[in-house]
Amino acid sequence: MTRPGMSKRALAPDSDPARSSLSRQNSIYRRTMAVCDELADAALGGADPVRLTEVFAHLVGKRVVLLDAAFRLRAQAGGSDALPGLRWNRTDPSVDRLLRALEAARRPLRIPAIPGSLLDQACLVAPVVVRETSLGYLLVLDEAGAAGGYATAPDDAEFLTVTYAATLFALTLAHEQTSAELDLRYRASLVDALASGHFLDIQDARRKARSLGLRDGAPLRVAMLRPLPADSNWVTRIPAVLPGAAAVVRDGALLMIVPDKPSADALAALCQMGPEVTCGVSEQVISPELVPRGVRQAERAIDLGLRLGRVGLPVHYDELGIYRLLCTIGDMQQLMGFARDVLGPLLDYDAQHRGELVRTLSVYLRHHGSHKQSARMLHLHTNTVAYRMARIETITGLNLSDPDDRLVAHVAVKIVESQGSASVDGSLR
């Protein structure tokens, strides 16, 4: 309602700013909704985080970077030049302050470039969170201007767009994480079924193997890690270390079905997943229904490896030699009885005199009766080895020149070593 004496023309200067502000807000809203609608269509269409990053970068016309919760690069798209190295680390004070601010605000923040810090490029960054769980960070980098500054800072529309985009990225990453967890559980159930022999027949076992991605007729092996790795990220690390491996936690150990002939480097990396983690590897399993036998072999490989001083190392069942035969007998009391019949006086002599005659005998037999090779392994003079071997023959009554006596002595030494004493050089011959 106008006051008397006031014309409509007089209202124009006051109303024009209001109309201009409203028009600007409508423009921001339309721009935001246009971007959000296209991004939502991509997400609902099944776009993964990499594709969603590409779509978002195209819509906003800037470089977009997606980092995971540990600041590792998940995806990046857009931009006219090479991606600068993003070296975020919470130990950097500027990064730590940023993360604290994001945790408190739970919305996008404008970050100016801080020369000399890890935040050396201006950007708009939004936390990607589901409830209280951080899944990563969404960055929209400012384009560099001609003078080295940043020419296109984010406006209100971009703040709103990034807020909405962070929500879509959170849903996409959560879906990816859930799908990955379900896939791991399914694969674990298949491994457990094959390891336990819980399949209807040979064809059912082979169907389960195919579901794990194993080709019909392709040989495989069973690997076991014990104790269970302390590394909580083993679920994600194992496929990276051993592509194609499927794992399940079983009886306090990590049991895996792996492609045939895993590399030595991969097995060594598995053993490094925790302190004193030992890896037992079965011989080649030619068909999925034979996986239970492979499980037993992997268990025996670990047991013998621990007794033979191979803690924290890979132990291959098919490289155990005579130890494989010994561990199939089962009655260790009977085996030790045989060993004592052959080497009892020598064992007693070493115990009473803190001697190393049993160790000397082991090295001598392993090196085919060579005094010279044995002396080098034991760091002794050749005459000392010859003297010890004469003492061994006197104490045991063995004639080590006789092939039968040498065989009996070698088996007895292997039995003694398999019950907890490491061989001199840690080898499993």
mmCIF file of N, CA and C in Angstrom, residues 249-306:
data_model
loop_
_atom_site.group_PDB
_atom_site.id
_atom_site.type_symbol
_atom_site.label_atom_id
_atom_site.label_comp_id
_atom_site.label_asym_id
_atom_site.label_seq_id
_atom_site.Cartn_x
_atom_site.Cartn_y
_atom_site.Cartn_z
ATOM 1 N N VAL A 249 38.464 -66.942 7.288
ATOM 2 C CA VAL A 249 39.052 -67.196 8.609
ATOM 3 C C VAL A 249 38.483 -68.512 9.112
ATOM 4 N N ARG A 250 39.374 -69.425 9.516
ATOM 5 C CA ARG A 250 38.943 -70.774 9.897
ATOM 6 C C ARG A 250 39.877 -71.322 10.969
ATOM 7 N N ASP A 251 39.310 -71.636 12.122
ATOM 8 C CA ASP A 251 40.075 -72.242 13.219
ATOM 9 C C ASP A 251 41.308 -71.415 13.595
ATOM 10 N N GLY A 252 41.134 -70.113 13.682
ATOM 11 C CA GLY A 252 42.222 -69.247 14.108
ATOM 12 C C GLY A 252 43.309 -69.030 13.081
ATOM 13 N N ALA A 253 43.046 -69.398 11.841
ATOM 14 C CA ALA A 253 44.021 -69.203 10.763
ATOM 15 C C ALA A 253 43.309 -68.597 9.564
ATOM 16 N N LEU A 254 44.083 -68.068 8.649
ATOM 17 C CA LEU A 254 43.541 -67.522 7.410
ATOM 18 C C LEU A 254 43.788 -68.542 6.312
ATOM 19 N N LEU A 255 42.709 -69.092 5.773
ATOM 20 C CA LEU A 255 42.796 -70.139 4.759
ATOM 21 C C LEU A 255 42.480 -69.536 3.398
ATOM 22 N N MET A 256 43.305 -69.849 2.408
ATOM 23 C CA MET A 256 43.129 -69.278 1.078
ATOM 24 C C MET A 256 43.202 -70.354 0.007
ATOM 25 N N ILE A 257 42.366 -70.201 -1.008
ATOM 26 C CA ILE A 257 42.510 -70.953 -2.246
ATOM 27 C C ILE A 257 43.146 -69.993 -3.241
ATOM 28 N N VAL A 258 44.310 -70.371 -3.758
ATOM 29 C CA VAL A 258 45.086 -69.444 -4.591
ATOM 30 C C VAL A 258 45.391 -70.098 -5.934
ATOM 31 N N PRO A 259 45.639 -69.288 -6.951
ATOM 32 C CA PRO A 259 46.062 -69.849 -8.240
ATOM 33 C C PRO A 259 47.351 -70.644 -8.074
ATOM 34 N N ASP A 260 47.570 -71.588 -8.987
ATOM 35 C CA ASP A 260 48.755 -72.441 -8.890
ATOM 36 C C ASP A 260 50.033 -71.623 -8.998
ATOM 37 N N LYS A 261 51.056 -72.056 -8.277
ATOM 38 C CA LYS A 261 52.393 -71.463 -8.286
ATOM 39 C C LYS A 261 52.387 -69.975 -7.923
ATOM 40 N N PRO A 262 51.927 -69.636 -6.721
ATOM 41 C CA PRO A 262 52.029 -68.231 -6.293
ATOM 42 C C PRO A 262 53.492 -67.828 -6.209
ATOM 43 N N SER A 263 53.799 -66.592 -6.531
ATOM 44 C CA SER A 263 55.192 -66.146 -6.564
ATOM 45 C C SER A 263 55.784 -66.093 -5.163
ATOM 46 N N ALA A 264 57.101 -66.231 -5.103
ATOM 47 C CA ALA A 264 57.800 -66.156 -3.811
ATOM 48 C C ALA A 264 57.609 -64.787 -3.173
ATOM 49 N N ASP A 265 57.592 -63.733 -3.989
ATOM 50 C CA ASP A 265 57.400 -62.382 -3.453
ATOM 51 C C ASP A 265 56.016 -62.232 -2.829
ATOM 52 N N ALA A 266 55.006 -62.811 -3.476
ATOM 53 C CA ALA A 266 53.642 -62.715 -2.947
ATOM 54 C C ALA A 266 53.526 -63.449 -1.616
ATOM 55 N N LEU A 267 54.114 -64.626 -1.517
ATOM 56 C CA LEU A 267 54.054 -65.390 -0.270
ATOM 57 C C LEU A 267 54.827 -64.683 0.836
ATOM 58 N N ALA A 268 55.957 -64.093 0.489
ATOM 59 C CA ALA A 268 56.726 -63.336 1.487
ATOM 60 C C ALA A 268 55.922 -62.142 1.982
ATOM 61 N N ALA A 269 55.185 -61.488 1.077
ATOM 62 C CA ALA A 269 54.351 -60.347 1.472
ATOM 63 C C ALA A 269 53.233 -60.786 2.410
ATOM 64 N N LEU A 270 52.688 -61.981 2.189
ATOM 65 C CA LEU A 270 51.653 -62.498 3.091
ATOM 66 C C LEU A 270 52.219 -62.701 4.493
ATOM 67 N N CYS A 271 53.430 -63.221 4.574
ATOM 68 C CA CYS A 271 54.044 -63.463 5.881
ATOM 69 C C CYS A 271 54.344 -62.163 6.620
ATOM 70 N N GLN A 272 54.427 -61.064 5.887
ATOM 71 C CA GLN A 272 54.710 -59.775 6.508
ATOM 72 C C GLN A 272 53.451 -59.073 7.001
ATOM 73 N N MET A 273 52.310 -59.742 6.930
ATOM 74 C CA MET A 273 51.058 -59.129 7.367
ATOM 75 C C MET A 273 50.898 -59.153 8.880
ATOM 76 N N GLY A 274 51.823 -59.747 9.576
ATOM 77 C CA GLY A 274 51.777 -59.772 11.032
ATOM 78 C C GLY A 274 53.050 -60.390 11.576
ATOM 79 N N PRO A 275 53.342 -60.185 12.862
ATOM 80 C CA PRO A 275 54.557 -60.761 13.456
ATOM 81 C C PRO A 275 54.478 -62.284 13.524
ATOM 82 N N GLU A 276 55.549 -62.936 13.077
ATOM 83 C CA GLU A 276 55.684 -64.393 13.143
ATOM 84 C C GLU A 276 54.564 -65.127 12.407
ATOM 85 N N VAL A 277 54.011 -64.507 11.365
ATOM 86 C CA VAL A 277 53.000 -65.180 10.544
ATOM 87 C C VAL A 277 53.713 -66.127 9.584
ATOM 88 N N THR A 278 53.377 -67.406 9.665
ATOM 89 C CA THR A 278 53.977 -68.425 8.805
ATOM 90 C C THR A 278 52.956 -68.864 7.771
ATOM 91 N N CYS A 279 53.409 -69.073 6.550
ATOM 92 C CA CYS A 279 52.515 -69.449 5.449
ATOM 93 C C CYS A 279 52.817 -70.869 5.001
ATOM 94 N N GLY A 280 51.832 -71.752 5.130
ATOM 95 C CA GLY A 280 51.951 -73.109 4.621
ATOM 96 C C GLY A 280 51.254 -73.210 3.277
ATOM 97 N N VAL A 281 51.904 -73.861 2.312
ATOM 98 C CA VAL A 281 51.361 -73.973 0.957
ATOM 99 C C VAL A 281 51.293 -75.444 0.575
ATOM 100 N N SER A 282 50.134 -75.877 0.103
ATOM 101 C CA SER A 282 49.949 -77.274 -0.283
ATOM 102 C C SER A 282 50.658 -77.565 -1.597
ATOM 103 N N GLU A 283 50.725 -78.850 -1.938
ATOM 104 C CA GLU A 283 51.164 -79.198 -3.277
ATOM 105 C C GLU A 283 50.037 -78.857 -4.251
ATOM 106 N N GLN A 284 50.281 -79.019 -5.526
ATOM 107 C CA GLN A 284 49.284 -78.668 -6.533
ATOM 108 C C GLN A 284 48.007 -79.489 -6.340
ATOM 109 N N VAL A 285 46.862 -78.797 -6.337
ATOM 110 C CA VAL A 285 45.552 -79.452 -6.238
ATOM 111 C C VAL A 285 44.960 -79.455 -7.639
ATOM 112 N N ILE A 286 44.784 -80.641 -8.210
ATOM 113 C CA ILE A 286 44.406 -80.716 -9.621
ATOM 114 C C ILE A 286 42.907 -80.625 -9.840
ATOM 115 N N SER A 287 42.116 -80.735 -8.768
ATOM 116 C CA SER A 287 40.665 -80.674 -8.919
ATOM 117 C C SER A 287 40.041 -80.152 -7.628
ATOM 118 N N PRO A 288 38.972 -79.334 -7.707
ATOM 119 C CA PRO A 288 38.410 -78.687 -6.513
ATOM 120 C C PRO A 288 37.969 -79.642 -5.413
ATOM 121 N N GLU A 289 37.525 -80.852 -5.770
ATOM 122 C CA GLU A 289 37.068 -81.778 -4.733
ATOM 123 C C GLU A 289 38.220 -82.272 -3.855
ATOM 124 N N LEU A 290 39.464 -81.993 -4.267
ATOM 125 C CA LEU A 290 40.637 -82.400 -3.493
ATOM 126 C C LEU A 290 41.145 -81.290 -2.577
ATOM 127 N N VAL A 291 40.407 -80.189 -2.493
ATOM 128 C CA VAL A 291 40.821 -79.074 -1.631
ATOM 129 C C VAL A 291 40.996 -79.504 -0.168
ATOM 130 N N PRO A 292 40.105 -80.361 0.416
ATOM 131 C CA PRO A 292 40.323 -80.771 1.813
ATOM 132 C C PRO A 292 41.704 -81.379 2.052
ATOM 133 N N ARG A 293 42.207 -82.154 1.094
ATOM 134 C CA ARG A 293 43.555 -82.716 1.244
ATOM 135 C C ARG A 293 44.600 -81.602 1.211
ATOM 136 N N GLY A 294 44.371 -80.602 0.368
ATOM 137 C CA GLY A 294 45.279 -79.459 0.324
ATOM 138 C C GLY A 294 45.303 -78.697 1.636
ATOM 139 N N VAL A 295 44.144 -78.614 2.302
ATOM 140 C CA VAL A 295 44.082 -77.943 3.610
ATOM 141 C C VAL A 295 44.961 -78.676 4.616
ATOM 142 N N ARG A 296 44.865 -80.002 4.642
ATOM 143 C CA ARG A 296 45.685 -80.788 5.579
ATOM 144 C C ARG A 296 47.168 -80.609 5.278
ATOM 145 N N GLN A 297 47.512 -80.549 4.008
ATOM 146 C CA GLN A 297 48.919 -80.365 3.643
ATOM 147 C C GLN A 297 49.431 -78.994 4.081
ATOM 148 N N ALA A 298 48.619 -77.960 3.897
ATOM 149 C CA ALA A 298 49.032 -76.614 4.318
ATOM 150 C C ALA A 298 49.221 -76.560 5.830
ATOM 151 N N GLU A 299 48.329 -77.244 6.568
ATOM 152 C CA GLU A 299 48.463 -77.293 8.032
ATOM 153 C C GLU A 299 49.754 -78.000 8.430
ATOM 154 N N ARG A 300 50.043 -79.134 7.787
ATOM 155 C CA ARG A 300 51.267 -79.876 8.112
ATOM 156 C C ARG A 300 52.509 -79.072 7.756
ATOM 157 N N ALA A 301 52.433 -78.341 6.655
ATOM 158 C CA ALA A 301 53.578 -77.517 6.258
ATOM 159 C C ALA A 301 53.886 -76.482 7.335
ATOM 160 N N ILE A 302 52.849 -75.855 7.893
ATOM 161 C CA ILE A 302 53.071 -74.875 8.964
ATOM 162 C C ILE A 302 53.634 -75.560 10.199
ATOM 163 N N ASP A 303 53.029 -76.684 10.597
ATOM 164 C CA ASP A 303 53.481 -77.386 11.807
ATOM 165 C C ASP A 303 54.960 -77.758 11.704
ATOM 166 N N LEU A 304 55.343 -78.350 10.580
ATOM 167 C CA LEU A 304 56.741 -78.743 10.419
ATOM 168 C C LEU A 304 57.645 -77.527 10.249
ATOM 169 N N GLY A 305 57.139 -76.505 9.572
ATOM 170 C CA GLY A 305 57.930 -75.290 9.415
ATOM 171 C C GLY A 305 58.274 -74.665 10.752
ATOM 172 N N LEU A 306 57.314 -74.643 11.672
ATOM 173 C CA LEU A 306 57.569 -74.091 13.003
ATOM 174 C C LEU A 306 58.602 -74.926 13.745
#
